[in-house]
mmCIF file with all atom_site columns, C-alpha atoms in Angstrom:
data_model
loop_
_atom_site.group_PDB
_atom_site.id
_atom_site.type_symbol
_atom_site.label_atom_id
_atom_site.label_alt_id
_atom_site.label_comp_id
_atom_site.label_asym_id
_atom_site.label_entity_id
_atom_site.label_seq_id
_atom_site.pdbx_PDB_ins_code
_atom_site.Cartn_x
_atom_site.Cartn_y
_atom_site.Cartn_z
_atom_site.occupancy
_atom_site.B_iso_or_equiv
_atom_site.pdbx_formal_charge
_atom_site.auth_seq_id
_atom_site.auth_comp_id
_atom_site.auth_asym_id
_atom_site.auth_atom_id
_atom_site.pdbx_PDB_model_num
ATOM 1   C CA . MET A 1 1   ? 0.000   0.000  0.000   1.00 0.00 ? 1   MET A CA 1
ATOM 2   C CA . THR A 1 2   ? 1.284   3.457  -0.899  1.00 0.00 ? 2   THR A CA 1
ATOM 3   C CA . THR A 1 3   ? 0.988   6.173  1.700   1.00 0.00 ? 3   THR A CA 1
ATOM 4   C CA . LEU A 1 4   ? 0.633   9.826  0.813   1.00 0.00 ? 4   LEU A CA 1
ATOM 5   C CA . SER A 1 5   ? 2.648   12.145 3.003   1.00 0.00 ? 5   SER A CA 1
ATOM 6   C CA . LEU A 1 6   ? 1.673   15.780 2.647   1.00 0.00 ? 6   LEU A CA 1
ATOM 7   C CA . GLY A 1 7   ? 5.131   16.704 3.877   1.00 0.00 ? 7   GLY A CA 1
ATOM 8   C CA . SER A 1 8   ? 7.000   14.884 1.119   1.00 0.00 ? 8   SER A CA 1
ATOM 9   C CA . SER A 1 9   ? 8.616   16.904 -1.634  1.00 0.00 ? 9   SER A CA 1
ATOM 10  C CA . THR A 1 10  ? 6.965   14.658 -4.234  1.00 0.00 ? 10  THR A CA 1
ATOM 11  C CA . THR A 1 11  ? 3.508   15.471 -2.874  1.00 0.00 ? 11  THR A CA 1
ATOM 12  C CA . ARG A 1 12  ? 4.274   19.181 -2.588  1.00 0.00 ? 12  ARG A CA 1
ATOM 13  C CA . ARG A 1 13  ? 5.413   19.294 -6.222  1.00 0.00 ? 13  ARG A CA 1
ATOM 14  C CA . ALA A 1 14  ? 2.296   17.415 -7.365  1.00 0.00 ? 14  ALA A CA 1
ATOM 15  C CA . VAL A 1 15  ? -0.016  19.732 -5.399  1.00 0.00 ? 15  VAL A CA 1
ATOM 16  C CA . LEU A 1 16  ? 1.817   22.787 -6.762  1.00 0.00 ? 16  LEU A CA 1
ATOM 17  C CA . HIS A 1 17  ? 1.495   21.414 -10.292 1.00 0.00 ? 17  HIS A CA 1
ATOM 18  C CA . TYR A 1 18  ? -2.243  20.833 -9.788  1.00 0.00 ? 18  TYR A CA 1
ATOM 19  C CA . ALA A 1 19  ? -2.692  24.398 -8.492  1.00 0.00 ? 19  ALA A CA 1
ATOM 20  C CA . GLU A 1 20  ? -0.670  25.838 -11.375 1.00 0.00 ? 20  GLU A CA 1
ATOM 21  C CA . MET A 1 21  ? -2.857  24.016 -13.889 1.00 0.00 ? 21  MET A CA 1
ATOM 22  C CA . TRP A 1 22  ? -6.028  25.438 -12.292 1.00 0.00 ? 22  TRP A CA 1
ATOM 23  C CA . ILE A 1 23  ? -4.551  28.940 -12.368 1.00 0.00 ? 23  ILE A CA 1
ATOM 24  C CA . ALA A 1 24  ? -3.704  28.514 -16.067 1.00 0.00 ? 24  ALA A CA 1
ATOM 25  C CA . MET A 1 25  ? -7.222  27.224 -16.707 1.00 0.00 ? 25  MET A CA 1
ATOM 26  C CA . GLY A 1 26  ? -8.794  30.181 -14.895 1.00 0.00 ? 26  GLY A CA 1
ATOM 27  C CA . LEU A 1 27  ? -6.665  32.598 -16.876 1.00 0.00 ? 27  LEU A CA 1
ATOM 28  C CA . GLY A 1 28  ? -7.700  30.798 -20.042 1.00 0.00 ? 28  GLY A CA 1
ATOM 29  C CA . MET A 1 29  ? -11.375 31.300 -19.250 1.00 0.00 ? 29  MET A CA 1
ATOM 30  C CA . ALA A 1 30  ? -10.754 34.943 -18.324 1.00 0.00 ? 30  ALA A CA 1
ATOM 31  C CA . VAL A 1 31  ? -8.721  35.749 -21.445 1.00 0.00 ? 31  VAL A CA 1
ATOM 32  C CA . LEU A 1 32  ? -9.953  33.321 -24.088 1.00 0.00 ? 32  LEU A CA 1
ATOM 33  C CA . GLY A 1 33  ? -13.617 33.446 -23.025 1.00 0.00 ? 33  GLY A CA 1
ATOM 34  C CA . PRO A 1 34  ? -14.168 37.064 -24.107 1.00 0.00 ? 34  PRO A CA 1
ATOM 35  C CA . LEU A 1 35  ? -12.120 36.533 -27.284 1.00 0.00 ? 35  LEU A CA 1
ATOM 36  C CA . VAL A 1 36  ? -14.189 33.482 -28.190 1.00 0.00 ? 36  VAL A CA 1
ATOM 37  C CA . ARG A 1 37  ? -17.403 35.449 -27.597 1.00 0.00 ? 37  ARG A CA 1
ATOM 38  C CA . LEU A 1 38  ? -16.123 38.266 -29.826 1.00 0.00 ? 38  LEU A CA 1
ATOM 39  C CA . GLY A 1 39  ? -15.158 35.793 -32.516 1.00 0.00 ? 39  GLY A CA 1
ATOM 40  C CA . PHE A 1 40  ? -18.507 34.014 -32.432 1.00 0.00 ? 40  PHE A CA 1
ATOM 41  C CA . ASP A 1 41  ? -20.335 37.362 -32.479 1.00 0.00 ? 41  ASP A CA 1
ATOM 42  C CA . ALA A 1 42  ? -18.255 38.587 -35.417 1.00 0.00 ? 42  ALA A CA 1
ATOM 43  C CA . ALA A 1 43  ? -18.978 35.369 -37.327 1.00 0.00 ? 43  ALA A CA 1
ATOM 44  C CA . GLY A 1 44  ? -22.687 35.649 -36.579 1.00 0.00 ? 44  GLY A CA 1
ATOM 45  C CA . TRP A 1 45  ? -22.603 32.475 -34.485 1.00 0.00 ? 45  TRP A CA 1
ATOM 46  C CA . SER A 1 46  ? -23.367 33.948 -31.051 1.00 0.00 ? 46  SER A CA 1
ATOM 47  C CA . ALA A 1 47  ? -26.403 31.636 -30.684 1.00 0.00 ? 47  ALA A CA 1
ATOM 48  C CA . VAL A 1 48  ? -23.986 28.704 -30.357 1.00 0.00 ? 48  VAL A CA 1
ATOM 49  C CA . LEU A 1 49  ? -22.921 30.075 -26.976 1.00 0.00 ? 49  LEU A CA 1
ATOM 50  C CA . ASP A 1 50  ? -26.529 29.942 -25.772 1.00 0.00 ? 50  ASP A CA 1
ATOM 51  C CA . ARG A 1 51  ? -26.404 26.139 -25.978 1.00 0.00 ? 51  ARG A CA 1
ATOM 52  C CA . THR A 1 52  ? -25.104 24.637 -22.748 1.00 0.00 ? 52  THR A CA 1
ATOM 53  C CA . ASP A 1 53  ? -23.706 21.545 -24.467 1.00 0.00 ? 53  ASP A CA 1
ATOM 54  C CA . TRP A 1 54  ? -21.619 23.601 -26.888 1.00 0.00 ? 54  TRP A CA 1
ATOM 55  C CA . ARG A 1 55  ? -20.639 26.063 -24.172 1.00 0.00 ? 55  ARG A CA 1
ATOM 56  C CA . ALA A 1 56  ? -19.369 23.236 -21.941 1.00 0.00 ? 56  ALA A CA 1
ATOM 57  C CA . MET A 1 57  ? -17.056 21.923 -24.639 1.00 0.00 ? 57  MET A CA 1
ATOM 58  C CA . ILE A 1 58  ? -15.912 25.415 -25.644 1.00 0.00 ? 58  ILE A CA 1
ATOM 59  C CA . MET A 1 59  ? -15.178 26.243 -22.007 1.00 0.00 ? 59  MET A CA 1
ATOM 60  C CA . ALA A 1 60  ? -13.207 23.005 -21.632 1.00 0.00 ? 60  ALA A CA 1
ATOM 61  C CA . THR A 1 61  ? -11.154 24.099 -24.641 1.00 0.00 ? 61  THR A CA 1
ATOM 62  C CA . GLU A 1 62  ? -10.614 27.574 -23.170 1.00 0.00 ? 62  GLU A CA 1
ATOM 63  C CA . MET A 1 63  ? -9.220  25.837 -20.087 1.00 0.00 ? 63  MET A CA 1
ATOM 64  C CA . ALA A 1 64  ? -7.304  23.074 -21.871 1.00 0.00 ? 64  ALA A CA 1
ATOM 65  C CA . LEU A 1 65  ? -5.244  25.283 -24.178 1.00 0.00 ? 65  LEU A CA 1
ATOM 66  C CA . PRO A 1 66  ? -3.439  27.338 -21.507 1.00 0.00 ? 66  PRO A CA 1
ATOM 67  C CA . MET A 1 67  ? -3.181  24.312 -19.219 1.00 0.00 ? 67  MET A CA 1
ATOM 68  C CA . ALA A 1 68  ? -1.490  22.349 -21.996 1.00 0.00 ? 68  ALA A CA 1
ATOM 69  C CA . ALA A 1 69  ? 0.816   25.267 -22.771 1.00 0.00 ? 69  ALA A CA 1
ATOM 70  C CA . TRP A 1 70  ? 1.772   25.498 -19.101 1.00 0.00 ? 70  TRP A CA 1
ATOM 71  C CA . MET A 1 71  ? 2.460   21.776 -18.926 1.00 0.00 ? 71  MET A CA 1
ATOM 72  C CA . ARG A 1 72  ? 4.713   21.997 -21.989 1.00 0.00 ? 72  ARG A CA 1
ATOM 73  C CA . PHE A 1 73  ? 6.474   25.012 -20.453 1.00 0.00 ? 73  PHE A CA 1
ATOM 74  C CA . ARG A 1 74  ? 7.071   22.847 -17.361 1.00 0.00 ? 74  ARG A CA 1
ATOM 75  C CA . ARG A 1 75  ? 8.612   20.252 -19.705 1.00 0.00 ? 75  ARG A CA 1
ATOM 76  C CA . HIS A 1 76  ? 5.928   17.587 -19.513 1.00 0.00 ? 76  HIS A CA 1
ATOM 77  C CA . SER A 1 77  ? 5.849   15.204 -22.445 1.00 0.00 ? 77  SER A CA 1
ATOM 78  C CA . ARG A 1 78  ? 3.299   15.573 -25.210 1.00 0.00 ? 78  ARG A CA 1
ATOM 79  C CA . ARG A 1 79  ? 1.828   12.273 -24.074 1.00 0.00 ? 79  ARG A CA 1
ATOM 80  C CA . SER A 1 80  ? 1.325   13.593 -20.521 1.00 0.00 ? 80  SER A CA 1
ATOM 81  C CA . VAL A 1 81  ? -0.244  16.787 -21.846 1.00 0.00 ? 81  VAL A CA 1
ATOM 82  C CA . LEU A 1 82  ? -2.559  14.803 -24.102 1.00 0.00 ? 82  LEU A CA 1
ATOM 83  C CA . GLU A 1 83  ? -3.577  12.491 -21.252 1.00 0.00 ? 83  GLU A CA 1
ATOM 84  C CA . MET A 1 84  ? -4.413  15.401 -18.967 1.00 0.00 ? 84  MET A CA 1
ATOM 85  C CA . THR A 1 85  ? -6.294  17.199 -21.724 1.00 0.00 ? 85  THR A CA 1
ATOM 86  C CA . VAL A 1 86  ? -8.382  14.132 -22.558 1.00 0.00 ? 86  VAL A CA 1
ATOM 87  C CA . TRP A 1 87  ? -9.365  13.737 -18.904 1.00 0.00 ? 87  TRP A CA 1
ATOM 88  C CA . MET A 1 88  ? -10.503 17.375 -18.873 1.00 0.00 ? 88  MET A CA 1
ATOM 89  C CA . TYR A 1 89  ? -13.057 16.619 -21.604 1.00 0.00 ? 89  TYR A CA 1
ATOM 90  C CA . VAL A 1 90  ? -14.203 13.133 -20.537 1.00 0.00 ? 90  VAL A CA 1
ATOM 91  C CA . PRO A 1 91  ? -16.506 14.237 -17.682 1.00 0.00 ? 91  PRO A CA 1
ATOM 92  C CA . PHE A 1 92  ? -18.336 16.689 -19.930 1.00 0.00 ? 92  PHE A CA 1
ATOM 93  C CA . ALA A 1 93  ? -18.567 14.195 -22.805 1.00 0.00 ? 93  ALA A CA 1
ATOM 94  C CA . VAL A 1 94  ? -20.032 11.552 -20.491 1.00 0.00 ? 94  VAL A CA 1
ATOM 95  C CA . LEU A 1 95  ? -22.509 14.024 -18.967 1.00 0.00 ? 95  LEU A CA 1
ATOM 96  C CA . LEU A 1 96  ? -23.747 15.155 -22.371 1.00 0.00 ? 96  LEU A CA 1
ATOM 97  C CA . VAL A 1 97  ? -25.751 11.937 -22.694 1.00 0.00 ? 97  VAL A CA 1
ATOM 98  C CA . PRO A 1 98  ? -27.946 12.497 -19.610 1.00 0.00 ? 98  PRO A CA 1
ATOM 99  C CA . TYR A 1 99  ? -28.136 16.207 -20.465 1.00 0.00 ? 99  TYR A CA 1
ATOM 100 C CA . TRP A 1 100 ? -29.457 15.484 -23.961 1.00 0.00 ? 100 TRP A CA 1
ATOM 101 C CA . ALA A 1 101 ? -31.857 12.910 -22.480 1.00 0.00 ? 101 ALA A CA 1
ATOM 102 C CA . GLY A 1 102 ? -33.232 15.606 -20.166 1.00 0.00 ? 102 GLY A CA 1
ATOM 103 C CA . VAL A 1 103 ? -32.100 13.762 -17.031 1.00 0.00 ? 103 VAL A CA 1
ATOM 104 C CA . ILE A 1 104 ? -29.811 16.572 -15.835 1.00 0.00 ? 104 ILE A CA 1
ATOM 105 C CA . SER A 1 105 ? -30.022 20.335 -16.276 1.00 0.00 ? 105 SER A CA 1
ATOM 106 C CA . GLY A 1 106 ? -27.505 22.617 -17.944 1.00 0.00 ? 106 GLY A CA 1
ATOM 107 C CA . GLY A 1 107 ? -26.414 23.821 -14.518 1.00 0.00 ? 107 GLY A CA 1
ATOM 108 C CA . ALA A 1 108 ? -25.815 20.238 -13.430 1.00 0.00 ? 108 ALA A CA 1
ATOM 109 C CA . LEU A 1 109 ? -23.853 19.548 -16.613 1.00 0.00 ? 109 LEU A CA 1
ATOM 110 C CA . MET A 1 110 ? -21.557 22.488 -15.900 1.00 0.00 ? 110 MET A CA 1
ATOM 111 C CA . GLY A 1 111 ? -21.285 22.011 -12.130 1.00 0.00 ? 111 GLY A CA 1
ATOM 112 C CA . ILE A 1 112 ? -20.846 18.257 -12.056 1.00 0.00 ? 112 ILE A CA 1
ATOM 113 C CA . GLY A 1 113 ? -18.627 18.404 -15.137 1.00 0.00 ? 113 GLY A CA 1
ATOM 114 C CA . HIS A 1 114 ? -16.223 20.846 -13.496 1.00 0.00 ? 114 HIS A CA 1
ATOM 115 C CA . GLY A 1 115 ? -16.210 18.851 -10.269 1.00 0.00 ? 115 GLY A CA 1
ATOM 116 C CA . LEU A 1 116 ? -15.472 15.589 -12.057 1.00 0.00 ? 116 LEU A CA 1
ATOM 117 C CA . MET A 1 117 ? -12.835 17.344 -14.158 1.00 0.00 ? 117 MET A CA 1
ATOM 118 C CA . GLY A 1 118 ? -11.058 18.360 -10.968 1.00 0.00 ? 118 GLY A CA 1
ATOM 119 C CA . VAL A 1 119 ? -11.200 14.809 -9.637  1.00 0.00 ? 119 VAL A CA 1
ATOM 120 C CA . ALA A 1 120 ? -10.028 13.304 -12.941 1.00 0.00 ? 120 ALA A CA 1
ATOM 121 C CA . MET A 1 121 ? -7.122  15.739 -13.127 1.00 0.00 ? 121 MET A CA 1
ATOM 122 C CA . ALA A 1 122 ? -6.170  15.020 -9.503  1.00 0.00 ? 122 ALA A CA 1
ATOM 123 C CA . VAL A 1 123 ? -6.083  11.297 -10.275 1.00 0.00 ? 123 VAL A CA 1
ATOM 124 C CA . VAL A 1 124 ? -3.794  11.891 -13.258 1.00 0.00 ? 124 VAL A CA 1
ATOM 125 C CA . VAL A 1 125 ? -1.514  14.149 -11.200 1.00 0.00 ? 125 VAL A CA 1
ATOM 126 C CA . TYR A 1 126 ? -1.392  11.530 -8.447  1.00 0.00 ? 126 TYR A CA 1
ATOM 127 C CA . ARG A 1 127 ? -0.627  8.726  -10.904 1.00 0.00 ? 127 ARG A CA 1
ATOM 128 C CA . HIS A 1 128 ? 2.259   10.787 -12.316 1.00 0.00 ? 128 HIS A CA 1
ATOM 129 C CA . ARG A 1 129 ? 3.301   12.434 -9.033  1.00 0.00 ? 129 ARG A CA 1
ATOM 130 C CA . HIS A 1 130 ? 6.947   11.419 -9.511  1.00 0.00 ? 130 HIS A CA 1
ATOM 131 C CA . ASP A 1 131 ? 7.126   13.174 -12.885 1.00 0.00 ? 131 ASP A CA 1
ATOM 132 C CA . HIS A 1 132 ? 6.649   16.741 -11.625 1.00 0.00 ? 132 HIS A CA 1
ATOM 133 C CA . HIS A 1 133 ? 9.644   19.052 -11.846 1.00 0.00 ? 133 HIS A CA 1
#
């Protein structure tokens, strides 16, 4: 059995990496979000952003791009970046099915999707905790 010591340097680096990714994702939403809205408005596609399913996937992209760039800056492999990025989208993709079936609301899609994204990312960080520089 593996124990997790919050005082270990490996754990501290993994937690720091996780926090850095969330900061990059927040900055992505803050910077890319308005640019995406402007672009969709300019193209005459602003109605797309009224659809929660599309908005969820667009928001995941706004978060994934800067997170991936930060991971590459921190010298993570392309494979690691791809794995993390995939796990950012999976919760939303899975939740689209009950959303489209009318089982969950748009708010639930966004809220649960973000929560599960955080959990999925934490699992990936934990699995690769010895890879953080």
